[in-house]
PDB file of C-alpha atoms and ligand atoms in Angstrom:
ATOM      1  CA  MET U  18      -0.296  11.458  23.386  1.00 88.00           C
ATOM      2  CA  SER U  19       0.321   8.458  25.656  1.00 96.00           C
ATOM      3  CA  LYS U  20       3.812   7.233  26.376  1.00 98.00           C
ATOM      4  CA  THR U  21       3.082   4.081  24.394  1.00 98.00           C
ATOM      5  CA  GLU U  22       1.842   6.011  21.375  1.00 97.00           C
ATOM      6  CA  GLN U  23       5.048   8.054  21.365  1.00 98.00           C
ATOM      7  CA  ASN U  24       7.050   4.845  21.773  1.00 98.00           C
ATOM      8  CA  LEU U  25       5.245   3.269  18.791  1.00 98.00           C
ATOM      9  CA  LYS U  26       6.115   6.331  16.684  1.00 98.00           C
ATOM     10  CA  ASP U  27       9.748   6.256  17.787  1.00 98.00           C
ATOM     11  CA  ALA U  28       9.985   2.508  17.231  1.00 98.00           C
ATOM     12  CA  PHE U  29       8.375   2.846  13.774  1.00 98.00           C
ATOM     13  CA  ALA U  30      10.963   5.468  12.832  1.00 98.00           C
ATOM     14  CA  GLY U  31      13.831   3.358  14.153  1.00 98.00           C
ATOM     15  CA  GLU U  32      12.699   0.131  12.474  1.00 98.00           C
ATOM     16  CA  SER U  33      12.089   1.955   9.178  1.00 98.00           C
ATOM     17  CA  GLN U  34      15.573   3.427   9.261  1.00 98.00           C
ATOM     18  CA  ALA U  35      17.109   0.067  10.164  1.00 98.00           C
ATOM     19  CA  ASN U  36      15.359  -1.463   7.143  1.00 98.00           C
ATOM     20  CA  ARG U  37      16.838   1.037   4.683  1.00 98.00           C
ATOM     21  CA  LYS U  38      20.234   0.981   6.368  1.00 98.00           C
ATOM     22  CA  TYR U  39      20.454  -2.822   6.214  1.00 98.00           C
ATOM     23  CA  LEU U  40      19.503  -2.795   2.527  1.00 98.00           C
ATOM     24  CA  ALA U  41      22.318  -0.321   1.891  1.00 98.00           C
ATOM     25  CA  TYR U  42      24.676  -2.535   3.947  1.00 98.00           C
ATOM     26  CA  SER U  43      23.532  -5.543   1.935  1.00 98.00           C
ATOM     27  CA  LYS U  44      24.350  -3.791  -1.333  1.00 97.00           C
ATOM     28  CA  LYS U  45      27.801  -2.917   0.014  1.00 98.00           C
ATOM     29  CA  ALA U  46      28.389  -6.491   1.178  1.00 98.00           C
ATOM     30  CA  GLU U  47      27.480  -7.722  -2.336  1.00 98.00           C
ATOM     31  CA  GLN U  48      29.981  -5.287  -3.838  1.00 98.00           C
ATOM     32  CA  GLU U  49      32.655  -6.539  -1.444  1.00 98.00           C
ATOM     33  CA  GLY U  50      31.826 -10.155  -2.299  1.00 98.00           C
ATOM     34  CA  PHE U  51      30.428 -11.094   1.118  1.00 98.00           C
ATOM     35  CA  LYS U  52      27.368 -12.996  -0.054  1.00 98.00           C
ATOM     36  CA  GLN U  53      26.351 -14.459   3.304  1.00 98.00           C
ATOM     37  CA  ALA U  54      26.545 -11.131   5.115  1.00 98.00           C
ATOM     38  CA  ALA U  55      24.565  -9.581   2.253  1.00 98.00           C
ATOM     39  CA  ARG U  56      21.872 -12.224   2.649  1.00 98.00           C
ATOM     40  CA  LEU U  57      21.681 -11.725   6.430  1.00 98.00           C
ATOM     41  CA  PHE U  58      21.339  -7.955   5.985  1.00 98.00           C
ATOM     42  CA  ARG U  59      18.457  -8.539   3.555  1.00 98.00           C
ATOM     43  CA  ALA U  60      16.754 -11.019   5.893  1.00 98.00           C
ATOM     44  CA  ALA U  61      17.018  -8.678   8.887  1.00 98.00           C
ATOM     45  CA  ALA U  62      15.843  -5.792   6.712  1.00 98.00           C
ATOM     46  CA  ALA U  63      12.720  -7.786   5.843  1.00 98.00           C
ATOM     47  CA  ALA U  64      12.143  -8.494   9.550  1.00 98.00           C
ATOM     48  CA  GLU U  65      12.519  -4.800  10.445  1.00 98.00           C
ATOM     49  CA  THR U  66       9.852  -4.018   7.849  1.00 98.00           C
ATOM     50  CA  ILE U  67       7.517  -6.422   9.642  1.00 98.00           C
ATOM     51  CA  HIS U  68       8.278  -4.721  12.966  1.00 98.00           C
ATOM     52  CA  ALA U  69       7.711  -1.307  11.401  1.00 98.00           C
ATOM     53  CA  HIS U  70       4.381  -2.389   9.880  1.00 98.00           C
ATOM     54  CA  ASN U  71       3.251  -3.950  13.172  1.00 98.00           C
ATOM     55  CA  HIS U  72       3.992  -0.685  15.013  1.00 98.00           C
ATOM     56  CA  LEU U  73       2.234   1.299  12.277  1.00 97.00           C
ATOM     57  CA  ARG U  74      -0.859  -0.896  12.564  1.00 96.00           C
ATOM     58  CA  GLU U  75      -0.999  -0.316  16.331  1.00 97.00           C
ATOM     59  CA  LEU U  76      -0.750   3.433  15.664  1.00 97.00           C
ATOM     60  CA  GLY U  77      -3.787   3.246  13.362  1.00 96.00           C
ATOM     61  CA  VAL U  78      -1.997   5.203  10.642  1.00 95.00           C
ATOM     62  CA  VAL U  79      -3.186   3.101   7.699  1.00 95.00           C
ATOM     63  CA  LYS U  80      -6.725   4.096   6.753  1.00 97.00           C
ATOM     64  CA  SER U  81      -8.741   3.833   3.530  1.00 97.00           C
ATOM     65  CA  THR U  82      -6.850   4.331   0.266  1.00 97.00           C
ATOM     66  CA  ARG U  83      -8.661   7.622  -0.314  1.00 98.00           C
ATOM     67  CA  GLU U  84      -7.497   8.887   3.093  1.00 98.00           C
ATOM     68  CA  ASN U  85      -4.022   7.450   2.576  1.00 98.00           C
ATOM     69  CA  LEU U  86      -3.683   9.253  -0.763  1.00 98.00           C
ATOM     70  CA  MET U  87      -4.712  12.512   0.890  1.00 98.00           C
ATOM     71  CA  ASP U  88      -2.139  11.917   3.621  1.00 98.00           C
ATOM     72  CA  ALA U  89       0.497  11.227   0.947  1.00 98.00           C
ATOM     73  CA  VAL U  90      -0.340  14.464  -0.915  1.00 98.00           C
ATOM     74  CA  ASN U  91      -0.032  16.381   2.353  1.00 98.00           C
ATOM     75  CA  GLY U  92       3.221  14.685   3.370  1.00 98.00           C
ATOM     76  CA  GLU U  93       4.901  15.255   0.001  1.00 98.00           C
ATOM     77  CA  SER U  94       3.644  18.846  -0.113  1.00 98.00           C
ATOM     78  CA  PHE U  95       5.070  19.575   3.337  1.00 98.00           C
ATOM     79  CA  GLU U  96       8.407  18.215   2.183  1.00 98.00           C
ATOM     80  CA  PHE U  97       8.757  20.370  -0.935  1.00 98.00           C
ATOM     81  CA  GLN U  98       7.042  23.466   0.483  1.00 98.00           C
ATOM     82  CA  LYS U  99       8.629  23.648   3.924  1.00 98.00           C
ATOM     83  CA  MET U 100      11.063  20.916   4.873  1.00 98.00           C
ATOM     84  CA  TYR U 101      13.454  20.709   1.921  1.00 98.00           C
ATOM     85  CA  PRO U 102      13.568  24.447   1.112  1.00 98.00           C
ATOM     86  CA  GLN U 103      14.818  25.106   4.658  1.00 98.00           C
ATOM     87  CA  MET U 104      17.286  22.226   4.484  1.00 98.00           C
ATOM     88  CA  ILE U 105      18.526  23.463   1.092  1.00 98.00           C
ATOM     89  CA  ALA U 106      19.027  26.959   2.513  1.00 98.00           C
ATOM     90  CA  ASP U 107      20.944  25.538   5.499  1.00 98.00           C
ATOM     91  CA  ALA U 108      23.167  23.417   3.256  1.00 98.00           C
ATOM     92  CA  GLN U 109      23.914  26.472   1.099  1.00 98.00           C
ATOM     93  CA  VAL U 110      24.893  28.503   4.169  1.00 98.00           C
ATOM     94  CA  GLU U 111      27.137  25.696   5.394  1.00 98.00           C
ATOM     95  CA  GLY U 112      28.534  24.933   1.927  1.00 98.00           C
ATOM     96  CA  LYS U 113      27.611  21.251   2.101  1.00 98.00           C
ATOM     97  CA  GLN U 114      27.531  20.435  -1.630  1.00 98.00           C
ATOM     98  CA  GLY U 115      26.746  16.729  -1.338  1.00 98.00           C
ATOM     99  CA  ALA U 116      23.833  17.307   1.015  1.00 98.00           C
ATOM    100  CA  LEU U 117      22.637  20.154  -1.194  1.00 98.00           C
ATOM    101  CA  ARG U 118      22.497  17.834  -4.199  1.00 98.00           C
ATOM    102  CA  SER U 119      20.729  15.147  -2.189  1.00 98.00           C
ATOM    103  CA  PHE U 120      18.135  17.607  -0.822  1.00 98.00           C
ATOM    104  CA  ASN U 121      17.605  19.162  -4.263  1.00 98.00           C
ATOM    105  CA  PHE U 122      16.958  15.776  -5.856  1.00 98.00           C
ATOM    106  CA  ALA U 123      14.421  14.893  -3.179  1.00 98.00           C
ATOM    107  CA  ASN U 124      12.822  18.341  -3.255  1.00 98.00           C
ATOM    108  CA  GLU U 125      12.220  18.187  -7.020  1.00 98.00           C
ATOM    109  CA  VAL U 126      10.913  14.642  -6.901  1.00 98.00           C
ATOM    110  CA  GLU U 127       8.498  15.262  -4.009  1.00 98.00           C
ATOM    111  CA  LYS U 128       6.759  17.852  -6.209  1.00 98.00           C
ATOM    112  CA  VAL U 129       6.194  15.107  -8.766  1.00 98.00           C
ATOM    113  CA  HIS U 130       5.012  12.711  -6.076  1.00 98.00           C
ATOM    114  CA  ALA U 131       2.474  15.197  -4.746  1.00 98.00           C
ATOM    115  CA  ALA U 132       1.104  15.657  -8.285  1.00 98.00           C
ATOM    116  CA  LEU U 133       1.002  11.918  -8.994  1.00 98.00           C
ATOM    117  CA  TYR U 134      -0.789  11.236  -5.702  1.00 98.00           C
ATOM    118  CA  GLN U 135      -3.260  14.014  -6.393  1.00 98.00           C
ATOM    119  CA  LYS U 136      -3.949  12.557  -9.820  1.00 97.00           C
ATOM    120  CA  ALA U 137      -4.411   9.096  -8.321  1.00 97.00           C
ATOM    121  CA  LEU U 138      -6.837  10.596  -5.816  1.00 97.00           C
ATOM    122  CA  ASP U 139      -8.791  12.340  -8.580  1.00 97.00           C
ATOM    123  CA  THR U 140      -9.006   9.184 -10.664  1.00 96.00           C
ATOM    124  CA  LEU U 141      -9.423   6.644  -7.851  1.00 97.00           C
ATOM    125  CA  GLY U 142     -11.750   3.837  -8.870  1.00 94.00           C
ATOM    126  CA  ARG U 143     -11.335   4.437 -12.593  1.00 94.00           C
ATOM    127  CA  ASN U 144      -9.715   1.661 -14.541  1.00 87.00           C
ATOM    128  CA  MET U 145      -6.138   2.818 -14.954  1.00 87.00           C
ATOM    129  CA  ASP U 146      -3.266   0.627 -16.083  1.00 91.00           C
ATOM    130  CA  THR U 147      -0.123   2.753 -16.076  1.00 94.00           C
ATOM    131  CA  ASP U 148       3.412   1.740 -15.235  1.00 97.00           C
ATOM    132  CA  TYR U 149       5.781   3.884 -13.171  1.00 98.00           C
ATOM    133  CA  TYR U 150       9.528   4.206 -13.656  1.00 98.00           C
ATOM    134  CA  VAL U 151      11.983   5.435 -11.021  1.00 98.00           C
ATOM    135  CA  CYS U 152      15.364   7.071 -11.657  1.00 98.00           C
ATOM    136  CA  SER U 153      17.991   5.149  -9.709  1.00 97.00           C
ATOM    137  CA  VAL U 154      20.074   8.311  -9.260  1.00 98.00           C
ATOM    138  CA  CYS U 155      17.582  10.904  -8.008  1.00 98.00           C
ATOM    139  CA  GLY U 156      14.299   9.036  -7.535  1.00 98.00           C
ATOM    140  CA  TYR U 157      12.444  10.970 -10.224  1.00 98.00           C
ATOM    141  CA  THR U 158       9.216   9.089 -10.803  1.00 98.00           C
ATOM    142  CA  ALA U 159       7.816   8.904 -14.317  1.00 98.00           C
ATOM    143  CA  GLU U 160       4.381   7.756 -15.378  1.00 97.00           C
ATOM    144  CA  GLY U 161       3.856   5.617 -18.480  1.00 96.00           C
ATOM    145  CA  HIS U 162       7.428   5.252 -19.703  1.00 96.00           C
ATOM    146  CA  ALA U 163      10.969   6.200 -18.770  1.00 98.00           C
ATOM    147  CA  PRO U 164      12.143   9.474 -20.340  1.00 98.00           C
ATOM    148  CA  ASP U 165      15.254   9.523 -22.543  1.00 98.00           C
ATOM    149  CA  GLU U 166      16.856  11.839 -20.011  1.00 98.00           C
ATOM    150  CA  CYS U 167      15.883  12.326 -16.374  1.00 98.00           C
ATOM    151  CA  PRO U 168      14.453  15.865 -16.034  1.00 98.00           C
ATOM    152  CA  VAL U 169      15.878  16.187 -12.513  1.00 98.00           C
ATOM    153  CA  CYS U 170      19.388  14.693 -12.670  1.00 98.00           C
ATOM    154  CA  LYS U 171      19.958  14.189 -16.446  1.00 98.00           C
ATOM    155  CA  ALA U 172      20.584  10.459 -16.016  1.00 98.00           C
ATOM    156  CA  ARG U 173      19.918   8.414 -19.124  1.00 98.00           C
ATOM    157  CA  LYS U 174      16.981   6.083 -19.789  1.00 98.00           C
ATOM    158  CA  GLN U 175      18.968   3.025 -18.659  1.00 98.00           C
ATOM    159  CA  ALA U 176      19.099   4.474 -15.136  1.00 98.00           C
ATOM    160  CA  PHE U 177      15.341   3.985 -14.777  1.00 98.00           C
ATOM    161  CA  MET U 178      13.810   0.919 -13.185  1.00 98.00           C
ATOM    162  CA  LYS U 179      10.194  -0.144 -13.509  1.00 98.00           C
ATOM    163  CA  ALA U 180       8.288  -0.112 -10.243  1.00 97.00           C
ATOM    164  CA  GLU U 181       6.533  -3.394  -9.453  1.00 91.00           C
TER     165      GLU U 181
HETATM  166 FE1  FE2 W 210      13.340  -4.779  14.589  1.00 77.90          FE
HETATM  167 FE1  FE2 W 211       8.188  11.487  -2.094  1.00 77.90          FE
HETATM  168 FE1  FE2 W 212      17.163  11.285 -12.027  1.00 77.90          FE
END
């Protein structure tokens, strides 16, 4: 890998993290009543997304939708088969309850994501018109309609938001 390719990867990771961090900061600023700071955080977050996407384009990561779905299945599968189980074990050893909960939520939901991506891959090109709903507590992703109770975190239906 060339130095520049590694730099693009590092910069993509950094810009992506800055985007999510600024959105979290924006939410906090709203809660604290600082509307202007909240707006600036959102604007910068949008700009970091553009930087991240520019870097990603130069890396050639985005391919055809069929290939992208396969990549998504593989990425989600790695997370619930290897990455999160190890992180969960580490958190148990270290007694980090908050991290354990956070990893468990993600671990359970990545299984669902892998299945949903696989289904999308299997049905690609067919005329589907299904909505998705996301649990605002754990990220559980439901197809069709929001469940009365989240199967991962037990949050109620009202905790679900419809994905655009
Ligand atoms: Fe940036
Ligand atoms: Fe996922
Ligand atoms: Fe949930």
